[in-house]
Amino acid sequence: MTKKNSSIFHFAIIFILILEIRTQLSDESEFLIDRSKRGLTYVPRDLSLETTILNISYNYISELQMPDILSLSKLKILIISHNRIRYLDLSVFKFNRELEYLDLSHNNLEKISCHPTLNLKHLDLSFNAFDALPICQEFGNMSQLEFLGLSATQLQNSSVQSITRLHISKVLLVLGDTYGEREDAESLQDLKTQSLHIVFPTGKKFHFNLDVSVSTTVSLELSNIKCVLDDNGCSYFENVLSKLQKNSRLSNLTLNNIEITWNSFITILQLVWRTNIEYFSISNMKLQGYLDSRDFDYSDTSLKTLSIHKVVHDVFSLPQGYVYKILSNMNIQHLTVSAAHMVHMVCPSQISPFLYLNFSSNLLTDTVFKNCTNLANLKTLILQKNQLKELINIVHMTQEMKSLQQLDVSQNSLVYDESEGNCPWARNLLSLNMSSNILTDSVFRCLPPRIKVLDLHNNRIRSIPKDVTGLETLQELNLASNSLAHLPGCGILSSLSILIIDYNSISNPSADFFQSCQKIRSLKAGNNPFQCSCELREFIQSVGQVSSDVVEGWPESYKCDYPESYKGTPLKDFHVSELSCNTALLIVTIVVPGLVLAVAVTVLCIYLDLPWYLRMVCQWTQTRRRARNVPLEERQRTLQFHAFISYSGHDSAWVKNELIPNLEKEDIRICLHERNFVAGKSIVENIINCIEKSYKSIFVLSPNFVQSEWCHYELYFAHHNLFHEGSDNLILILLEPIPQYSIPSSYHKLRALMAQRTYLEWPKEKSKHGLFWANLRASINIKLMGKAAEVLYTEI
């Protein structure tokens, strides 16, 4: 294991550990303090007394003294890896009685001084500069010790005697660059541990005789194995592995960062084959040299699982068929060969016991396992991230795999054409992963008949065809990262319980989804371009009616995308009124007030006699239009009368006996309808003409006046002429008192005039008549031009 890889490994372990312990502690932030990667040169002084976990890794701290952590009596975990500490006296922790986890890996420690009070569960002193194993006599009292990390450049059996009474779950031993100069091959035989990981010097040829067959070890991991073409190949390492046969308890063997020859690789496989090892894993392997063909003995093995990951080789003229044959004919249950640049895999020569095959991250094509009938026991096949092109070829490949239940062909370039015919999948296939391909809607016409779990995320699917059949057993469907515009219902997915459909183009999910999908227990539909509208409002309401753990990611992953004014608004905060979403209610809300308003206006018009005024305006407009056709010189004539008198016929006696004589004797010209209206013209036109040719208009007001419609006409036009000419041409004579209640509603102008204008009241006392006539004559006295008088005389 290189220093870089080991750093990543330890950092990951630290991170996972912190997360696990954090969940067991209170959520108060003072319990966990993380000061890693801060460039610190000393332990911070401002630490809370309640600190339980302290992480000061990846800094430049060179020493650790008692005052640094004396006050941290509740400290349980201290991570101080990746610093520059050269010496440590463990007595600095004597007041930290609760300390259980101490990580001092990746420092420059050369020596430690021990203290008897420590009782740790985890102590890591690996990747330091110790010469001999840093095992103190006091370590033998750590009865709770579960993990022990050590570093050394030389090993001696006597160094481990102090801890031989302990049963440690895992021991990590990192050997320094100078290891091997004084080697004690039996130095680890008295160690009692279930898991042993030995990291040999990086880049150094494997010329070691260390016996790693520790009798209590169940899991053994060896890192940094380097054999070269010259110098007897890998004979040293092969000798080390051959001794593993002595340990009957060993069941797991892992080799990391291994550089060997092809022939040694086959030899190592054969050696492991004859041991009690059940699980054999190789990662980061570099192969050199050429391969000699030889027979492989498959008999008498306990091996169940072989995993080979990340293989590179520098020879391209290998007999690959020979390698594929060895792998395919292995009588084991699980085989993984990933990231190995493998271009093909042959069919086993006889019925294979394979239950699990993983050939991910290779260069396999559609021809893999073509017409292969000897994988009848296979249950899981993983061909992820290869060079597969045609889905129909994969279908035919699985047809003979009678027991196949899980298939993963994700991250390929698969396409499907409906014209290629039916899809005779393996009938027992229950789980199918075809994510990250180039599949379209047509893929739903090429699915296994009993499929339960289907992953189609990151394809080019726009919709689920409504006429698709055979999906009644589907329980879990992943359609994330496609181009679906609608949330599919469960009409053809009657058993669906899990639906993942986030990162699509869904803007208005159906509000009926949860009614259609009664069995749904998990829906993940966030991160879609939701259009916040009335339709979405109904979906939001339906989400609120289901259990909170059914809709995953709610509410943080569900936000409005448009309209722009709502963009980024969580759907739970989107509110729109019932009125704007209910068309019927909106129509009622608009129409009913409109009808009420129309009725009110109609009643008001009738009450105010608006039709009468409209007729008057019409008559006036027509008269004015005809007046425009009269020559200009005629329209510019001067006034012909001093006054036009409007009165009720019931008041004619007073007008003829009193009003006219008293005015005309003073040479005042009076216009009366019975003598001045022109025959052949309409009454309205005669009224308008008389008003326009008179200097003043006199209205004789009495209860009789307000009952006359024609008097109302004359008053209306005279008042209109008042504003049209901009003069004061109205004179009101109150002949008899008029009670307000007797004035009809249509006479609102009369009401206004009597309230706003001064009127002459006819006095009952004769002594006041003279003053009345004087005032009246003064108000209408004006000298008319001779031509006007002449006209008047002629008319008379």
GROMACS .gro file of N, CA and C in nm, residues 502-609:
model
  324
  502ASP      N    1  -3.700   1.131  -1.028
  502ASP     CA    2  -3.645   1.266  -1.016
  502ASP      C    3  -3.557   1.299  -1.136
  503TYR      N    4  -3.527   1.426  -1.152
  503TYR     CA    5  -3.445   1.476  -1.262
  503TYR      C    6  -3.503   1.437  -1.398
  504ASN      N    7  -3.631   1.468  -1.418
  504ASN     CA    8  -3.696   1.450  -1.548
  504ASN      C    9  -3.749   1.585  -1.594
  505SER      N   10  -3.855   1.585  -1.674
  505SER     CA   11  -3.913   1.710  -1.725
  505SER      C   12  -4.057   1.723  -1.681
  506ILE      N   13  -4.088   1.673  -1.563
  506ILE     CA   14  -4.225   1.675  -1.512
  506ILE      C   15  -4.256   1.814  -1.458
  507SER      N   16  -4.359   1.877  -1.514
  507SER     CA   17  -4.397   2.010  -1.469
  507SER      C   18  -4.527   2.010  -1.390
  508ASN      N   19  -4.620   1.922  -1.429
  508ASN     CA   20  -4.750   1.917  -1.361
  508ASN      C   21  -4.785   1.772  -1.327
  509PRO      N   22  -4.730   1.717  -1.219
  509PRO     CA   23  -4.764   1.579  -1.182
  509PRO      C   24  -4.912   1.566  -1.149
  510SER      N   25  -4.968   1.453  -1.184
  510SER     CA   26  -5.110   1.431  -1.166
  510SER      C   27  -5.147   1.422  -1.019
  511ALA      N   28  -5.258   1.488  -0.983
  511ALA     CA   29  -5.306   1.483  -0.845
  511ALA      C   30  -5.367   1.347  -0.814
  512ASP      N   31  -5.397   1.268  -0.917
  512ASP     CA   32  -5.459   1.137  -0.896
  512ASP      C   33  -5.356   1.027  -0.877
  513PHE      N   34  -5.228   1.062  -0.871
  513PHE     CA   35  -5.124   0.959  -0.865
  513PHE      C   36  -5.142   0.867  -0.746
  514PHE      N   37  -5.162   0.925  -0.628
  514PHE     CA   38  -5.168   0.842  -0.509
  514PHE      C   39  -5.296   0.758  -0.503
  515GLN      N   40  -5.400   0.803  -0.570
  515GLN     CA   41  -5.521   0.720  -0.579
  515GLN      C   42  -5.501   0.607  -0.679
  516SER      N   43  -5.426   0.636  -0.786
  516SER     CA   44  -5.398   0.534  -0.886
  516SER      C   45  -5.300   0.431  -0.833
  517CYS      N   46  -5.205   0.475  -0.750
  517CYS     CA   47  -5.099   0.386  -0.699
  517CYS      C   48  -5.121   0.362  -0.550
  518GLN      N   49  -5.213   0.274  -0.519
  518GLN     CA   50  -5.250   0.248  -0.380
  518GLN      C   51  -5.139   0.179  -0.303
  519LYS      N   52  -5.052   0.104  -0.371
  519LYS     CA   53  -4.949   0.027  -0.303
  519LYS      C   54  -4.817   0.103  -0.289
  520ILE      N   55  -4.812   0.224  -0.339
  520ILE     CA   56  -4.686   0.299  -0.337
  520ILE      C   57  -4.645   0.329  -0.193
  521ARG      N   58  -4.519   0.299  -0.159
  521ARG     CA   59  -4.468   0.330  -0.026
  521ARG      C   60  -4.344   0.419  -0.031
  522SER      N   61  -4.298   0.448  -0.154
  522SER     CA   62  -4.184   0.539  -0.169
  522SER      C   63  -4.189   0.604  -0.306
  523LEU      N   64  -4.196   0.736  -0.307
  523LEU     CA   65  -4.194   0.813  -0.431
  523LEU      C   66  -4.083   0.916  -0.422
  524LYS      N   67  -3.994   0.915  -0.521
  524LYS     CA   68  -3.886   1.014  -0.528
  524LYS      C   69  -3.900   1.087  -0.659
  525ALA      N   70  -3.959   1.207  -0.654
  525ALA     CA   71  -3.989   1.282  -0.776
  525ALA      C   72  -3.938   1.425  -0.769
  526GLY      N   73  -3.839   1.451  -0.686
  526GLY     CA   74  -3.787   1.587  -0.673
  526GLY      C   75  -3.699   1.628  -0.790
  527ASN      N   76  -3.654   1.753  -0.786
  527ASN     CA   77  -3.562   1.808  -0.887
  527ASN      C   78  -3.619   1.797  -1.027
  528ASN      N   79  -3.748   1.828  -1.040
  528ASN     CA   80  -3.813   1.840  -1.169
  528ASN      C   81  -3.853   1.985  -1.192
  529PRO      N   82  -3.874   2.028  -1.317
  529PRO     CA   83  -3.910   2.169  -1.344
  529PRO      C   84  -4.058   2.194  -1.319
  530PHE      N   85  -4.097   2.196  -1.193
  530PHE     CA   86  -4.238   2.207  -1.158
  530PHE      C   87  -4.293   2.344  -1.198
  531GLN      N   88  -4.412   2.341  -1.261
  531GLN     CA   89  -4.482   2.464  -1.298
  531GLN      C   90  -4.587   2.490  -1.191
  532CYS      N   91  -4.563   2.592  -1.113
  532CYS     CA   92  -4.654   2.621  -1.002
  532CYS      C   93  -4.784   2.680  -1.055
  533SER      N   94  -4.887   2.598  -1.060
  533SER     CA   95  -5.016   2.635  -1.116
  533SER      C   96  -5.124   2.565  -1.035
  534CYS      N   97  -5.248   2.581  -1.083
  534CYS     CA   98  -5.361   2.520  -1.013
  534CYS      C   99  -5.350   2.368  -1.014
  535GLU      N  100  -5.304   2.310  -1.126
  535GLU     CA  101  -5.290   2.164  -1.133
  535GLU      C  102  -5.191   2.115  -1.028
  536LEU      N  103  -5.080   2.187  -1.011
  536LEU     CA  104  -4.980   2.148  -0.914
  536LEU      C  105  -5.033   2.163  -0.771
  537ARG      N  106  -5.121   2.260  -0.752
  537ARG     CA  107  -5.180   2.282  -0.620
  537ARG      C  108  -5.253   2.157  -0.571
  538GLU      N  109  -5.321   2.090  -0.661
  538GLU     CA  110  -5.392   1.967  -0.624
  538GLU      C  111  -5.294   1.855  -0.589
  539PHE      N  112  -5.180   1.848  -0.661
  539PHE     CA  113  -5.078   1.747  -0.630
  539PHE      C  114  -5.019   1.773  -0.492
  540ILE      N  115  -4.992   1.900  -0.463
  540ILE     CA  116  -4.935   1.936  -0.332
  540ILE      C  117  -5.031   1.894  -0.220
  541GLN      N  118  -5.159   1.916  -0.242
  541GLN     CA  119  -5.258   1.877  -0.142
  541GLN      C  120  -5.260   1.726  -0.123
  542SER      N  121  -5.245   1.652  -0.232
  542SER     CA  122  -5.245   1.505  -0.222
  542SER      C  123  -5.119   1.455  -0.149
  543VAL      N  124  -5.005   1.526  -0.166
  543VAL     CA  125  -4.883   1.489  -0.093
  543VAL      C  126  -4.905   1.506   0.057
  544GLY      N  127  -4.976   1.611   0.094
  544GLY     CA  128  -5.002   1.635   0.235
  544GLY      C  129  -5.092   1.531   0.299
  545GLN      N  130  -5.160   1.452   0.219
  545GLN     CA  131  -5.253   1.353   0.272
  545GLN      C  132  -5.189   1.216   0.290
  546VAL      N  133  -5.064   1.198   0.242
  546VAL     CA  134  -4.996   1.070   0.258
  546VAL      C  135  -4.893   1.081   0.369
  547SER      N  136  -4.839   0.967   0.408
  547SER     CA  137  -4.739   0.964   0.515
  547SER      C  138  -4.615   1.042   0.474
  548SER      N  139  -4.552   1.108   0.571
  548SER     CA  140  -4.437   1.195   0.542
  548SER      C  141  -4.318   1.120   0.486
  549ASP      N  142  -4.305   0.989   0.515
  549ASP     CA  143  -4.189   0.915   0.466
  549ASP      C  144  -4.214   0.850   0.331
  550VAL      N  145  -4.331   0.870   0.273
  550VAL     CA  146  -4.361   0.813   0.141
  550VAL      C  147  -4.294   0.895   0.031
  551VAL      N  148  -4.304   1.028   0.041
  551VAL     CA  149  -4.246   1.117  -0.061
  551VAL      C  150  -4.103   1.153  -0.018
  552GLU      N  151  -4.005   1.090  -0.077
  552GLU     CA  152  -3.866   1.111  -0.039
  552GLU      C  153  -3.816   1.248  -0.087
  553GLY      N  154  -3.736   1.312  -0.004
  553GLY     CA  155  -3.679   1.442  -0.041
  553GLY      C  156  -3.773   1.558  -0.022
  554TRP      N  157  -3.894   1.533   0.028
  554TRP     CA  158  -3.990   1.642   0.052
  554TRP      C  159  -3.956   1.711   0.185
  555PRO      N  160  -3.951   1.845   0.184
  555PRO     CA  161  -3.985   1.937   0.075
  555PRO      C  162  -3.863   1.996   0.004
  556GLU      N  163  -3.740   1.966   0.049
  556GLU     CA  164  -3.623   2.038   0.000
  556GLU      C  165  -3.594   2.015  -0.148
  557SER      N  166  -3.635   1.900  -0.205
  557SER     CA  167  -3.605   1.871  -0.346
  557SER      C  168  -3.719   1.908  -0.440
  558TYR      N  169  -3.825   1.965  -0.386
  558TYR     CA  170  -3.943   1.997  -0.467
  558TYR      C  171  -3.961   2.148  -0.466
  559LYS      N  172  -3.922   2.212  -0.580
  559LYS     CA  173  -3.927   2.357  -0.590
  559LYS      C  174  -3.986   2.400  -0.724
  560CYS      N  175  -4.048   2.518  -0.724
  560CYS     CA  176  -4.104   2.573  -0.848
  560CYS      C  177  -3.991   2.611  -0.943
  561ASP      N  178  -4.013   2.583  -1.070
  561ASP     CA  179  -3.917   2.623  -1.173
  561ASP      C  180  -3.970   2.742  -1.253
  562TYR      N  181  -4.098   2.747  -1.276
  562TYR     CA  182  -4.164   2.860  -1.340
  562TYR      C  183  -4.310   2.860  -1.298
  563PRO      N  184  -4.376   2.976  -1.305
  563PRO     CA  185  -4.330   3.104  -1.362
  563PRO      C  186  -4.213   3.164  -1.284
  564GLU      N  187  -4.148   3.260  -1.347
  564GLU     CA  188  -4.025   3.316  -1.293
  564GLU      C  189  -4.045   3.374  -1.153
  565SER      N  190  -4.164   3.428  -1.127
  565SER     CA  191  -4.189   3.491  -0.998
  565SER      C  192  -4.187   3.391  -0.883
  566TYR      N  193  -4.211   3.262  -0.914
  566TYR     CA  194  -4.212   3.159  -0.810
  566TYR      C  195  -4.087   3.071  -0.813
  567LYS      N  196  -3.993   3.097  -0.903
  567LYS     CA  197  -3.877   3.009  -0.920
  567LYS      C  198  -3.798   2.997  -0.790
  568GLY      N  199  -3.771   2.872  -0.753
  568GLY     CA  200  -3.697   2.845  -0.630
  568GLY      C  201  -3.783   2.833  -0.507
  569THR      N  202  -3.914   2.860  -0.521
  569THR     CA  203  -4.004   2.850  -0.406
  569THR      C  204  -4.037   2.704  -0.377
  570PRO      N  205  -4.017   2.656  -0.255
  570PRO     CA  206  -4.056   2.517  -0.223
  570PRO      C  207  -4.205   2.497  -0.248
  571LEU      N  208  -4.240   2.381  -0.298
  571LEU     CA  209  -4.381   2.354  -0.330
  571LEU      C  210  -4.469   2.366  -0.206
  572LYS      N  211  -4.415   2.334  -0.091
  572LYS     CA  212  -4.496   2.342   0.030
  572LYS      C  213  -4.532   2.486   0.064
  573ASP      N  214  -4.455   2.582   0.011
  573ASP     CA  215  -4.482   2.724   0.037
  573ASP      C  216  -4.560   2.790  -0.077
  574PHE      N  217  -4.596   2.711  -0.179
  574PHE     CA  218  -4.673   2.767  -0.291
  574PHE      C  219  -4.821   2.762  -0.257
  575HIS      N  220  -4.884   2.878  -0.258
  575HIS     CA  221  -5.026   2.886  -0.225
  575HIS      C  222  -5.099   2.967  -0.332
  576VAL      N  223  -5.213   2.918  -0.374
  576VAL     CA  224  -5.297   2.989  -0.470
  576VAL      C  225  -5.441   2.970  -0.425
  577SER      N  226  -5.525   3.075  -0.440
  577SER     CA  227  -5.660   3.073  -0.386
  577SER      C  228  -5.749   2.973  -0.459
  578GLU      N  229  -5.851   2.926  -0.389
  578GLU     CA  230  -5.949   2.835  -0.447
  578GLU      C  231  -6.024   2.902  -0.562
  579LEU      N  232  -6.046   3.033  -0.549
  579LEU     CA  233  -6.122   3.105  -0.650
  579LEU      C  234  -6.053   3.104  -0.785
  580SER      N  235  -5.917   3.121  -0.786
  580SER     CA  236  -5.846   3.127  -0.913
  580SER      C  237  -5.830   2.992  -0.978
  581CYS      N  238  -5.856   2.884  -0.903
  581CYS     CA  239  -5.839   2.749  -0.958
  581CYS      C  240  -5.970   2.681  -0.990
  582ASN      N  241  -6.082   2.732  -0.937
  582ASN     CA  242  -6.213   2.671  -0.960
  582ASN      C  243  -6.289   2.753  -1.062
  583THR      N  244  -6.299   2.702  -1.186
  583THR     CA  245  -6.361   2.778  -1.295
  583THR      C  246  -6.507   2.808  -1.265
  584ALA      N  247  -6.580   2.709  -1.215
  584ALA     CA  248  -6.722   2.728  -1.187
  584ALA      C  249  -6.741   2.835  -1.081
  585LEU      N  250  -6.659   2.826  -0.975
  585LEU     CA  251  -6.669   2.927  -0.868
  585LEU      C  252  -6.631   3.065  -0.919
  586LEU      N  253  -6.531   3.070  -1.009
  586LEU     CA  254  -6.489   3.198  -1.065
  586LEU      C  255  -6.601   3.259  -1.149
  587ILE      N  256  -6.669   3.175  -1.229
  587ILE     CA  257  -6.779   3.224  -1.312
  587ILE      C  258  -6.892   3.277  -1.224
  588VAL      N  259  -6.927   3.199  -1.120
  588VAL     CA  260  -7.034   3.243  -1.030
  588VAL      C  261  -6.995   3.374  -0.962
  589THR      N  262  -6.868   3.384  -0.921
  589THR     CA  263  -6.822   3.504  -0.851
  589THR      C  264  -6.829   3.627  -0.941
  590ILE      N  265  -6.806   3.608  -1.071
  590ILE     CA  266  -6.809   3.722  -1.164
  590ILE      C  267  -6.951   3.752  -1.212
  591VAL      N  268  -7.025   3.646  -1.249
  591VAL     CA  269  -7.157   3.665  -1.310
  591VAL      C  270  -7.259   3.718  -1.210
  592VAL      N  271  -7.262   3.659  -1.090
  592VAL     CA  272  -7.363   3.700  -0.993
  592VAL      C  273  -7.351   3.848  -0.957
  593PRO      N  274  -7.232   3.897  -0.920
  593PRO     CA  275  -7.223   4.043  -0.895
  593PRO      C  276  -7.257   4.126  -1.018
  594GLY      N  277  -7.220   4.071  -1.138
  594GLY     CA  278  -7.255   4.144  -1.260
  594GLY      C  279  -7.405   4.156  -1.279
  595LEU      N  280  -7.476   4.046  -1.254
  595LEU     CA  281  -7.622   4.050  -1.266
  595LEU      C  282  -7.683   4.144  -1.163
  596VAL      N  283  -7.632   4.136  -1.039
  596VAL     CA  284  -7.682   4.225  -0.934
  596VAL      C  285  -7.660   4.371  -0.973
  597LEU      N  286  -7.540   4.398  -1.029
  597LEU     CA  287  -7.509   4.536  -1.070
  597LEU      C  288  -7.601   4.580  -1.184
  598ALA      N  289  -7.625   4.490  -1.278
  598ALA     CA  290  -7.712   4.525  -1.391
  598ALA      C  291  -7.853   4.556  -1.344
  599VAL      N  292  -7.904   4.470  -1.251
  599VAL     CA  293  -8.038   4.495  -1.197
  599VAL      C  294  -8.043   4.628  -1.123
  600ALA      N  295  -7.937   4.654  -1.043
  600ALA     CA  296  -7.933   4.779  -0.967
  600ALA      C  297  -7.930   4.900  -1.059
  601VAL      N  298  -7.849   4.891  -1.166
  601VAL     CA  299  -7.841   5.003  -1.261
  601VAL      C  300  -7.976   5.023  -1.330
  602THR      N  301  -8.041   4.911  -1.368
  602THR     CA  302  -8.172   4.920  -1.434
  602THR      C  303  -8.274   4.989  -1.344
  603VAL      N  304  -8.280   4.944  -1.216
  603VAL     CA  305  -8.374   5.005  -1.122
  603VAL      C  306  -8.343   5.152  -1.102
  604LEU      N  307  -8.214   5.183  -1.091
  604LEU     CA  308  -8.174   5.323  -1.071
  604LEU      C  309  -8.210   5.409  -1.193
  605CYS      N  310  -8.192   5.352  -1.313
  605CYS     CA  311  -8.227   5.427  -1.435
  605CYS      C  312  -8.376   5.456  -1.440
  606ILE      N  313  -8.453   5.355  -1.402
  606ILE     CA  314  -8.599   5.376  -1.403
  606ILE      C  315  -8.638   5.479  -1.299
  607TYR      N  316  -8.575   5.468  -1.180
  607TYR     CA  317  -8.607   5.563  -1.073
  607TYR      C  318  -8.570   5.705  -1.111
  608LEU      N  319  -8.458   5.723  -1.181
  608LEU     CA  320  -8.412   5.858  -1.221
  608LEU      C  321  -8.464   5.899  -1.359
  609ASP      N  322  -8.551   5.817  -1.418
  609ASP     CA  323  -8.612   5.849  -1.547
  609ASP      C  324  -8.507   5.869  -1.655
   0.00000   0.00000   0.00000
